């Protein structure tokens, strides 16, 4: 599949009242008369990065100053892929969705169940039964527990001394006010620390310590150092981050259970539905047999994990995550994965990097899931927006009248819409272990 295969395509929104149809979505229910064999890996969709993210109250870190809106809002804007950072909470036995504990934990959906519920509620409210499949990338980020004992994943490792020295040297005695001071420490020092997220989690405490000083600027190096030290040695009971267990089977089984409960097997596209041909390429299901369905994958390698529900990331996997295509100079890897029939997920930009050159390069190379921090910017490229947008040339042809012909069907024909077609039987996943009993908090006093 070459780069020239793709051209921009945008399905416009047609008012429900005027059409008297069942959805605000593309309602081409039959295979296109000229291209009946469109498959899920034949087009591009738009994804949001950290889809759940809300700006935390009092945030002073520019890199965390973004909010894509609710999942429902994003779906209405044409988003068809979400990314969820998930922490398993040992005290509540829940799969919590957030960015960085204590520092950047505001979310439009606090648990994975809530996130999936919001998508289902959108489907019901908009009667959107025929959207292209929605992809969900789940990134297991760690374990959480309420504890008063500093843990290895806290900012207490050997890098703390370097972090402290950097903060004093780079940010102390510079005439910074509090927001500028915090931004300096994040951009100059924390991002270089091995335990970046753990160090960032100290920031609410550090900011409180800074607030004890009366001046609003001219923070000294000694004040910075003493504030960091006070937070590192704190025995206050708080949410702390623990590393994931080496064996993640129990966590993955818990994820499978939630996915099946929220979507049901018949509305999922699973690994068994993607066939490996004799030549080693992957054959994905037809789009028109897959509308209204969901695909769930993780960033973990498929070599050490198996699942009847989840797709796993890998160079030769059915779904491959290749971030920063333009920056890392790995275009050939993306092209090869697409040729092999894999669905490739790539980032087109970052929160503070809104470079159209990088974005165009990422889109044009052909990654099927294009992830962005700037949703509104993407509509000018023909991907994203209201309706059911995809970017695809060979799928539907280039004639605008032909592209939009599905919207001209009579309400009588549209009324024949039935249940979402089945794509075949999916093997049962078997009995799922209860994660609450199987996982225990690491040693140390927890509450």
PDB file of C-alpha atoms in Angstrom, residues 284-395:
ATOM      1  CA  UNK A 284      -8.539  -7.214   8.333  1.00  0.00           C
ATOM      2  CA  UNK A 285     -12.355  -7.471   8.306  1.00  0.00           C
ATOM      3  CA  UNK A 286     -14.361  -5.495   5.773  1.00  0.00           C
ATOM      4  CA  UNK A 287     -15.400  -2.025   6.885  1.00  0.00           C
ATOM      5  CA  UNK A 288     -19.073  -2.582   6.120  1.00  0.00           C
ATOM      6  CA  UNK A 289     -19.091  -5.691   8.297  1.00  0.00           C
ATOM      7  CA  UNK A 290     -17.395  -3.826  11.123  1.00  0.00           C
ATOM      8  CA  UNK A 291     -19.304  -0.585  11.558  1.00  0.00           C
ATOM      9  CA  UNK A 292     -20.271   0.246  15.115  1.00  0.00           C
ATOM     10  CA  UNK A 293     -17.590  -2.022  16.539  1.00  0.00           C
ATOM     11  CA  UNK A 294     -14.551  -1.435  18.769  1.00  0.00           C
ATOM     12  CA  UNK A 295     -10.879  -2.442  18.702  1.00  0.00           C
ATOM     13  CA  UNK A 296      -8.796  -2.392  21.903  1.00  0.00           C
ATOM     14  CA  UNK A 297      -4.997  -2.621  21.974  1.00  0.00           C
ATOM     15  CA  UNK A 298      -2.104  -1.974  24.349  1.00  0.00           C
ATOM     16  CA  UNK A 299       1.465  -0.808  23.874  1.00  0.00           C
ATOM     17  CA  UNK A 300       2.829  -4.043  25.302  1.00  0.00           C
ATOM     18  CA  UNK A 301       4.709  -6.452  23.103  1.00  0.00           C
ATOM     19  CA  UNK A 302       2.790  -9.412  21.736  1.00  0.00           C
ATOM     20  CA  UNK A 303       5.808 -11.671  22.271  1.00  0.00           C
ATOM     21  CA  UNK A 304       5.185 -12.010  25.992  1.00  0.00           C
ATOM     22  CA  UNK A 305       1.399 -11.669  26.096  1.00  0.00           C
ATOM     23  CA  UNK A 306      -1.603 -13.403  24.569  1.00  0.00           C
ATOM     24  CA  UNK A 307      -5.264 -12.469  24.530  1.00  0.00           C
ATOM     25  CA  UNK A 308      -8.445 -13.321  22.674  1.00  0.00           C
ATOM     26  CA  UNK A 309      -9.682  -9.757  23.200  1.00  0.00           C
ATOM     27  CA  UNK A 310      -6.687  -7.390  23.220  1.00  0.00           C
ATOM     28  CA  UNK A 311      -4.296  -6.612  20.390  1.00  0.00           C
ATOM     29  CA  UNK A 312      -0.647  -6.150  21.363  1.00  0.00           C
ATOM     30  CA  UNK A 313       1.958  -3.820  19.949  1.00  0.00           C
ATOM     31  CA  UNK A 314       4.964  -5.098  18.058  1.00  0.00           C
ATOM     32  CA  UNK A 315       7.015  -4.629  14.918  1.00  0.00           C
ATOM     33  CA  UNK A 316       5.323  -7.561  13.188  1.00  0.00           C
ATOM     34  CA  UNK A 317       1.994  -7.271  15.009  1.00  0.00           C
ATOM     35  CA  UNK A 318      -1.458  -6.600  13.629  1.00  0.00           C
ATOM     36  CA  UNK A 319      -1.301  -3.210  15.351  1.00  0.00           C
ATOM     37  CA  UNK A 320       1.996  -1.333  15.587  1.00  0.00           C
ATOM     38  CA  UNK A 321       2.715   1.819  17.602  1.00  0.00           C
ATOM     39  CA  UNK A 322       5.372   3.978  15.934  1.00  0.00           C
ATOM     40  CA  UNK A 323       5.475   7.422  17.559  1.00  0.00           C
ATOM     41  CA  UNK A 324       7.173  10.513  16.169  1.00  0.00           C
ATOM     42  CA  UNK A 325       7.574   9.265  12.627  1.00  0.00           C
ATOM     43  CA  UNK A 326       9.064  12.513  11.355  1.00  0.00           C
ATOM     44  CA  UNK A 327      11.396  13.050  14.310  1.00  0.00           C
ATOM     45  CA  UNK A 328      12.768   9.535  14.627  1.00  0.00           C
ATOM     46  CA  UNK A 329      13.373   9.065  10.900  1.00  0.00           C
ATOM     47  CA  UNK A 330      11.560   5.742  10.830  1.00  0.00           C
ATOM     48  CA  UNK A 331       9.398   6.282   7.751  1.00  0.00           C
ATOM     49  CA  UNK A 332      10.556   3.018   6.208  1.00  0.00           C
ATOM     50  CA  UNK A 333       9.385   1.075   9.243  1.00  0.00           C
ATOM     51  CA  UNK A 334       5.924   2.622   8.920  1.00  0.00           C
ATOM     52  CA  UNK A 335       5.757   1.913   5.207  1.00  0.00           C
ATOM     53  CA  UNK A 336       6.775  -1.713   5.732  1.00  0.00           C
ATOM     54  CA  UNK A 337       4.191  -2.204   8.481  1.00  0.00           C
ATOM     55  CA  UNK A 338       1.458  -0.792   6.215  1.00  0.00           C
ATOM     56  CA  UNK A 339       2.569  -3.054   3.373  1.00  0.00           C
ATOM     57  CA  UNK A 340       2.294  -5.999   5.765  1.00  0.00           C
ATOM     58  CA  UNK A 341      -1.312  -5.080   6.527  1.00  0.00           C
ATOM     59  CA  UNK A 342      -0.687  -3.754  10.023  1.00  0.00           C
ATOM     60  CA  UNK A 343      -2.621  -0.846  11.471  1.00  0.00           C
ATOM     61  CA  UNK A 344      -0.039   1.777  12.491  1.00  0.00           C
ATOM     62  CA  UNK A 345      -0.623   4.361  15.221  1.00  0.00           C
ATOM     63  CA  UNK A 346       1.597   7.466  15.076  1.00  0.00           C
ATOM     64  CA  UNK A 347       1.661  10.918  16.662  1.00  0.00           C
ATOM     65  CA  UNK A 348       1.420  13.944  14.399  1.00  0.00           C
ATOM     66  CA  UNK A 349       2.423  16.524  16.988  1.00  0.00           C
ATOM     67  CA  UNK A 350       2.815  17.307  20.687  1.00  0.00           C
ATOM     68  CA  UNK A 351       1.181  19.778  23.062  1.00  0.00           C
ATOM     69  CA  UNK A 352       3.871  22.414  22.614  1.00  0.00           C
ATOM     70  CA  UNK A 353       4.895  21.352  19.097  1.00  0.00           C
ATOM     71  CA  UNK A 354       2.296  22.436  16.571  1.00  0.00           C
ATOM     72  CA  UNK A 355       4.444  22.093  13.462  1.00  0.00           C
ATOM     73  CA  UNK A 356       2.457  21.657  10.214  1.00  0.00           C
ATOM     74  CA  UNK A 357       5.489  20.204   8.438  1.00  0.00           C
ATOM     75  CA  UNK A 358       5.774  17.365  10.945  1.00  0.00           C
ATOM     76  CA  UNK A 359       2.017  16.870  10.883  1.00  0.00           C
ATOM     77  CA  UNK A 360       1.831  16.648   7.099  1.00  0.00           C
ATOM     78  CA  UNK A 361       4.734  14.217   6.988  1.00  0.00           C
ATOM     79  CA  UNK A 362       3.062  11.953   9.540  1.00  0.00           C
ATOM     80  CA  UNK A 363      -0.274  12.035   7.725  1.00  0.00           C
ATOM     81  CA  UNK A 364       1.148  11.566   4.257  1.00  0.00           C
ATOM     82  CA  UNK A 365       3.243   8.559   5.201  1.00  0.00           C
ATOM     83  CA  UNK A 366      -0.009   6.676   5.755  1.00  0.00           C
ATOM     84  CA  UNK A 367      -0.273   5.676   9.425  1.00  0.00           C
ATOM     85  CA  UNK A 368      -3.891   4.626   9.836  1.00  0.00           C
ATOM     86  CA  UNK A 369      -4.315   6.072  13.353  1.00  0.00           C
ATOM     87  CA  UNK A 370      -3.106   9.691  13.389  1.00  0.00           C
ATOM     88  CA  UNK A 371      -2.816  10.934  16.979  1.00  0.00           C
ATOM     89  CA  UNK A 372      -2.884  14.643  17.748  1.00  0.00           C
ATOM     90  CA  UNK A 373      -2.907  17.171  20.553  1.00  0.00           C
ATOM     91  CA  UNK A 374      -4.449  19.747  18.203  1.00  0.00           C
ATOM     92  CA  UNK A 375      -7.770  18.324  17.023  1.00  0.00           C
ATOM     93  CA  UNK A 376      -9.072  21.525  15.458  1.00  0.00           C
ATOM     94  CA  UNK A 377      -5.928  21.929  13.378  1.00  0.00           C
ATOM     95  CA  UNK A 378      -6.497  18.592  11.653  1.00  0.00           C
ATOM     96  CA  UNK A 379      -9.741  19.463   9.870  1.00  0.00           C
ATOM     97  CA  UNK A 380      -7.805  21.535   7.333  1.00  0.00           C
ATOM     98  CA  UNK A 381      -6.113  18.309   6.248  1.00  0.00           C
ATOM     99  CA  UNK A 382      -9.417  16.602   5.577  1.00  0.00           C
ATOM    100  CA  UNK A 383      -9.198  14.296   8.577  1.00  0.00           C
ATOM    101  CA  UNK A 384     -11.407  15.050  11.552  1.00  0.00           C
ATOM    102  CA  UNK A 385     -14.609  17.032  11.811  1.00  0.00           C
ATOM    103  CA  UNK A 386     -18.278  16.260  12.147  1.00  0.00           C
ATOM    104  CA  UNK A 387     -19.838  13.182  10.600  1.00  0.00           C
ATOM    105  CA  UNK A 388     -17.845  10.034   9.891  1.00  0.00           C
ATOM    106  CA  UNK A 389     -14.534  11.260   8.476  1.00  0.00           C
ATOM    107  CA  UNK A 390     -11.833   9.097   7.052  1.00  0.00           C
ATOM    108  CA  UNK A 391      -8.941   9.855   4.751  1.00  0.00           C
ATOM    109  CA  UNK A 392      -9.028   7.390   1.910  1.00  0.00           C
ATOM    110  CA  UNK A 393      -8.735   7.432  -1.867  1.00  0.00           C
ATOM    111  CA  UNK A 394      -9.159   3.877  -3.117  1.00  0.00           C
ATOM    112  CA  UNK A 395     -12.015   3.228  -0.697  1.00  0.00           C
TER     113      UNK A 395
END
